[in-house]
Amino acid sequence: MTISVPAVPYDFELDPESTALVIIDMQRDFLEPGGFGSLLGNDVSLLQRTVAPLQAVLAAARASGMLVIHTREGHRPDLADAPPAKLARGHLSCGIGDPGPFGRILIRGEHGHDIIDELAPAEGEPILDKPGKGAFYATDLELLLRNGGITRLIVTGVTTEVCVHTTVREANDRGFECLVLSDCVGSYFPEFHEVGLQMIAAQGGIFGWVAASSELLAQLPVTTHIS
Ligand code: TIU
């Protein structure tokens, strides 16, 4: 069943059977006070605004039968998969692998690396651990999508101009059509968020489409039932 979602620059058409909801890096290290983002002095409330709308979208996507994929940015405990340049960049006061209130920062298996409780993955939903900003880089995301007959992505998560943007660009170059939900993505920098969204939909949708989650929710069918 194809639905049409009012979006910028024009309606985004999708069939839940060939569409995946991709939730990018909704991890404690980026979203919660005490995580990596907050330790660097960022205002994490700017990211927390995405949680409630994303909970609604997640519930609706599950009810429509849509594939839901979660990603997490992070590294192996020995940091063998972290480029030295990434570790050294910025001369930060704390960095990847350092100890913090939520365990070692952005290290797989640590409390801070995991997804926030409000958006906990359900049984069977793929969780992709990625070492980079883009969700396609050094992961099997493209394989999962192609094998699942997925051609369109609803992209959500954090941060708008970093991991969301990189992933949308990667997806676009691979021929996937992306709808970014404006209230389900967030940035520590409000101006980057706004311009980042404009950059996606500009030039006739150079990277994809942008819509508020309410536009999608108004159209999504409920096809699964709790027995
Ligand atoms: N997930 C993601 O966007 N990773 C980042 O490092 N984002 C920042 O904005 N720093």
Coordinates of C-alpha atoms in Angstrom, one line a residue, residues 3-215:
I3 CA 1.0 6.4 0.9
S4 CA 1.9 10.0 0.1
V5 CA 3.5 12.1 2.8
P6 CA 3.4 15.9 2.4
A7 CA 7.0 17.0 2.4
V8 CA 9.6 19.5 1.1
P9 CA 10.3 19.8 -1.8
Y10 CA 7.2 17.7 -2.8
D11 CA 5.2 14.7 -1.6
F12 CA 7.3 11.6 -0.5
E13 CA 5.6 8.4 -1.6
L14 CA 6.3 5.2 0.3
D15 CA 5.1 1.6 0.8
P16 CA 5.9 0.4 4.4
E17 CA 6.9 -2.9 3.0
S18 CA 9.8 -1.4 1.1
T19 CA 10.7 1.3 3.6
A20 CA 12.9 1.2 6.7
L21 CA 12.9 3.5 9.7
V22 CA 16.5 4.2 10.5
I23 CA 17.2 5.6 14.0
I24 CA 20.7 7.0 14.2
D25 CA 22.8 7.0 17.3
M26 CA 20.1 7.8 20.0
Q27 CA 22.7 6.8 22.6
R28 CA 23.2 8.0 26.2
D29 CA 26.6 9.3 25.3
F30 CA 25.0 11.9 22.9
L31 CA 21.7 12.5 24.7
E32 CA 22.0 12.3 28.4
P33 CA 23.6 14.6 31.0
G34 CA 26.8 12.8 32.0
G35 CA 27.4 11.4 28.5
F36 CA 30.1 12.4 26.0
G37 CA 28.1 15.2 24.5
S38 CA 27.4 16.9 27.8
L39 CA 31.0 16.4 29.1
L40 CA 32.1 18.4 26.1
G41 CA 29.8 21.3 27.2
N42 CA 26.9 20.8 24.8
D43 CA 23.3 21.5 25.8
V44 CA 21.8 18.0 25.4
S45 CA 18.2 19.3 25.8
L46 CA 18.5 20.3 22.2
L47 CA 18.7 16.6 21.3
Q48 CA 16.2 15.4 23.9
R49 CA 13.5 17.3 22.0
T50 CA 13.6 14.5 19.5
V51 CA 12.8 11.7 21.9
A52 CA 9.0 12.1 22.3
P53 CA 8.3 12.5 18.6
L54 CA 10.6 9.7 17.8
Q55 CA 8.8 7.4 20.3
A56 CA 5.6 8.1 18.4
V57 CA 7.2 7.4 15.0
L58 CA 8.8 4.2 16.3
A59 CA 5.4 2.9 17.6
A60 CA 3.7 3.8 14.3
A61 CA 6.5 2.2 12.2
R62 CA 6.3 -1.0 14.2
A63 CA 2.5 -1.0 13.9
S64 CA 2.7 -0.5 10.1
G65 CA 5.1 -3.5 9.8
M66 CA 8.0 -1.4 8.7
L67 CA 11.5 -2.6 9.2
V68 CA 13.2 -0.6 12.0
I69 CA 17.0 -0.3 12.2
H70 CA 18.9 1.2 15.0
T71 CA 22.5 2.4 14.8
R72 CA 25.2 3.2 17.4
E73 CA 28.4 5.0 16.9
G74 CA 31.3 3.5 18.8
H75 CA 34.4 1.4 18.9
R76 CA 35.9 -1.9 20.1
P77 CA 37.4 -1.7 23.6
D78 CA 40.9 -1.9 22.2
L79 CA 40.1 1.0 19.8
A80 CA 41.5 -1.0 16.9
D81 CA 38.7 0.2 14.7
A82 CA 39.1 3.9 15.6
P83 CA 41.2 5.9 13.2
P84 CA 44.1 7.6 15.1
A85 CA 42.9 10.9 13.5
K86 CA 39.5 10.5 15.0
L87 CA 41.0 9.9 18.4
A88 CA 43.4 12.8 18.2
R89 CA 41.0 15.4 16.7
G90 CA 40.1 18.5 18.6
H91 CA 42.4 18.2 21.6
L92 CA 39.2 17.6 23.6
S93 CA 39.0 17.6 27.4
C94 CA 37.7 14.0 27.2
G95 CA 37.6 11.7 24.3
I96 CA 36.7 8.3 22.9
G97 CA 37.8 5.5 25.2
D98 CA 38.3 7.7 28.2
P99 CA 36.5 6.8 31.5
G100 CA 33.3 8.8 32.2
P101 CA 30.2 8.6 34.4
F102 CA 28.6 6.1 31.9
G103 CA 31.7 4.0 31.5
R104 CA 34.3 4.4 28.7
I105 CA 33.1 6.9 26.2
L106 CA 31.7 5.5 22.9
I107 CA 33.0 2.0 23.6
R108 CA 30.8 -0.9 22.8
G109 CA 29.3 -2.7 25.8
E110 CA 29.5 0.4 28.0
H111 CA 26.4 2.0 29.5
G112 CA 26.9 5.3 27.6
H113 CA 27.3 3.6 24.3
D114 CA 23.8 2.0 24.4
I115 CA 20.5 3.4 23.1
I116 CA 18.4 5.4 25.6
D117 CA 15.7 3.4 27.4
E118 CA 12.9 5.4 25.7
L119 CA 13.8 4.0 22.3
A120 CA 15.1 0.6 23.3
P121 CA 15.2 -1.8 20.3
A122 CA 12.6 -4.5 20.2
E123 CA 13.4 -8.2 19.8
G124 CA 14.6 -8.8 16.3
E125 CA 15.2 -5.2 15.2
P126 CA 18.7 -4.9 13.8
I127 CA 21.2 -2.8 15.7
L128 CA 24.2 -1.7 13.6
D129 CA 27.4 -0.7 15.4
K130 CA 29.3 1.7 13.2
P131 CA 32.8 3.1 13.7
G132 CA 32.1 6.2 11.5
K133 CA 29.6 9.0 11.1
G134 CA 27.8 7.4 8.2
A135 CA 25.7 4.3 8.8
F136 CA 26.8 2.7 5.6
Y137 CA 30.6 2.9 6.3
A138 CA 32.1 -0.4 7.5
T139 CA 28.6 -1.9 8.3
D140 CA 26.3 -4.3 6.6
L141 CA 23.5 -1.8 6.3
E142 CA 23.4 -1.8 2.5
L143 CA 23.2 -5.6 2.5
L144 CA 20.4 -5.7 5.0
L145 CA 18.4 -3.1 2.9
R146 CA 19.0 -4.7 -0.5
N147 CA 18.2 -8.2 0.9
G148 CA 15.0 -6.9 2.5
G149 CA 13.8 -5.2 -0.7
I150 CA 14.1 -1.7 0.9
T151 CA 14.3 1.2 -1.4
R152 CA 13.2 4.1 0.8
L153 CA 14.4 5.3 4.2
I154 CA 12.9 7.4 6.9
V155 CA 15.9 8.9 8.6
T156 CA 15.9 10.1 12.3
G157 CA 18.3 10.5 15.1
V158 CA 21.3 12.6 16.0
T159 CA 23.0 14.8 15.1
T160 CA 21.4 16.5 12.1
E161 CA 24.5 17.8 10.4
V162 CA 26.9 15.0 11.4
C163 CA 25.7 11.4 11.5
V164 CA 22.2 12.0 10.0
H165 CA 23.6 14.1 7.1
T166 CA 26.5 11.7 6.4
T167 CA 24.1 8.8 6.3
V168 CA 21.6 10.5 4.1
R169 CA 24.4 11.4 1.6
E170 CA 25.7 7.8 1.6
A171 CA 22.1 6.5 1.1
N172 CA 21.5 9.0 -1.7
D173 CA 24.6 8.0 -3.6
R174 CA 23.5 4.3 -3.3
G175 CA 20.1 5.1 -4.8
F176 CA 18.0 5.0 -1.7
E177 CA 15.3 7.7 -1.3
C178 CA 15.4 9.4 2.1
L179 CA 12.7 11.3 4.1
V180 CA 14.2 13.1 7.1
L181 CA 11.8 13.9 9.9
S182 CA 12.6 17.4 11.0
D183 CA 11.4 17.0 14.7
C184 CA 13.0 13.6 15.0
V185 CA 16.5 14.8 14.3
G186 CA 18.5 17.2 16.4
S187 CA 21.8 19.1 16.8
Y188 CA 23.8 20.8 19.6
F189 CA 23.8 23.7 17.1
P190 CA 20.3 25.0 16.2
E191 CA 21.6 26.9 13.2
F192 CA 23.3 23.8 11.8
H193 CA 20.1 21.8 12.3
E194 CA 18.0 24.4 10.4
V195 CA 20.5 24.8 7.5
G196 CA 21.2 21.0 7.5
L197 CA 17.6 20.3 6.8
Q198 CA 17.4 23.0 4.1
M199 CA 20.5 21.5 2.5
I200 CA 18.7 18.1 2.1
A201 CA 15.6 19.4 0.4
A202 CA 17.2 22.2 -1.6
Q203 CA 17.7 22.0 -5.4
G204 CA 14.6 19.8 -5.9
G205 CA 15.6 17.4 -3.1
I206 CA 19.3 17.1 -3.8
F207 CA 19.7 14.6 -1.0
G208 CA 16.1 13.8 -0.1
W209 CA 12.9 15.1 1.5
V210 CA 12.0 16.8 4.8
A211 CA 8.7 16.6 6.7
A212 CA 7.4 16.9 10.2
S213 CA 6.7 13.6 11.9
S214 CA 3.0 14.5 12.1
E215 CA 2.7 14.4 8.3

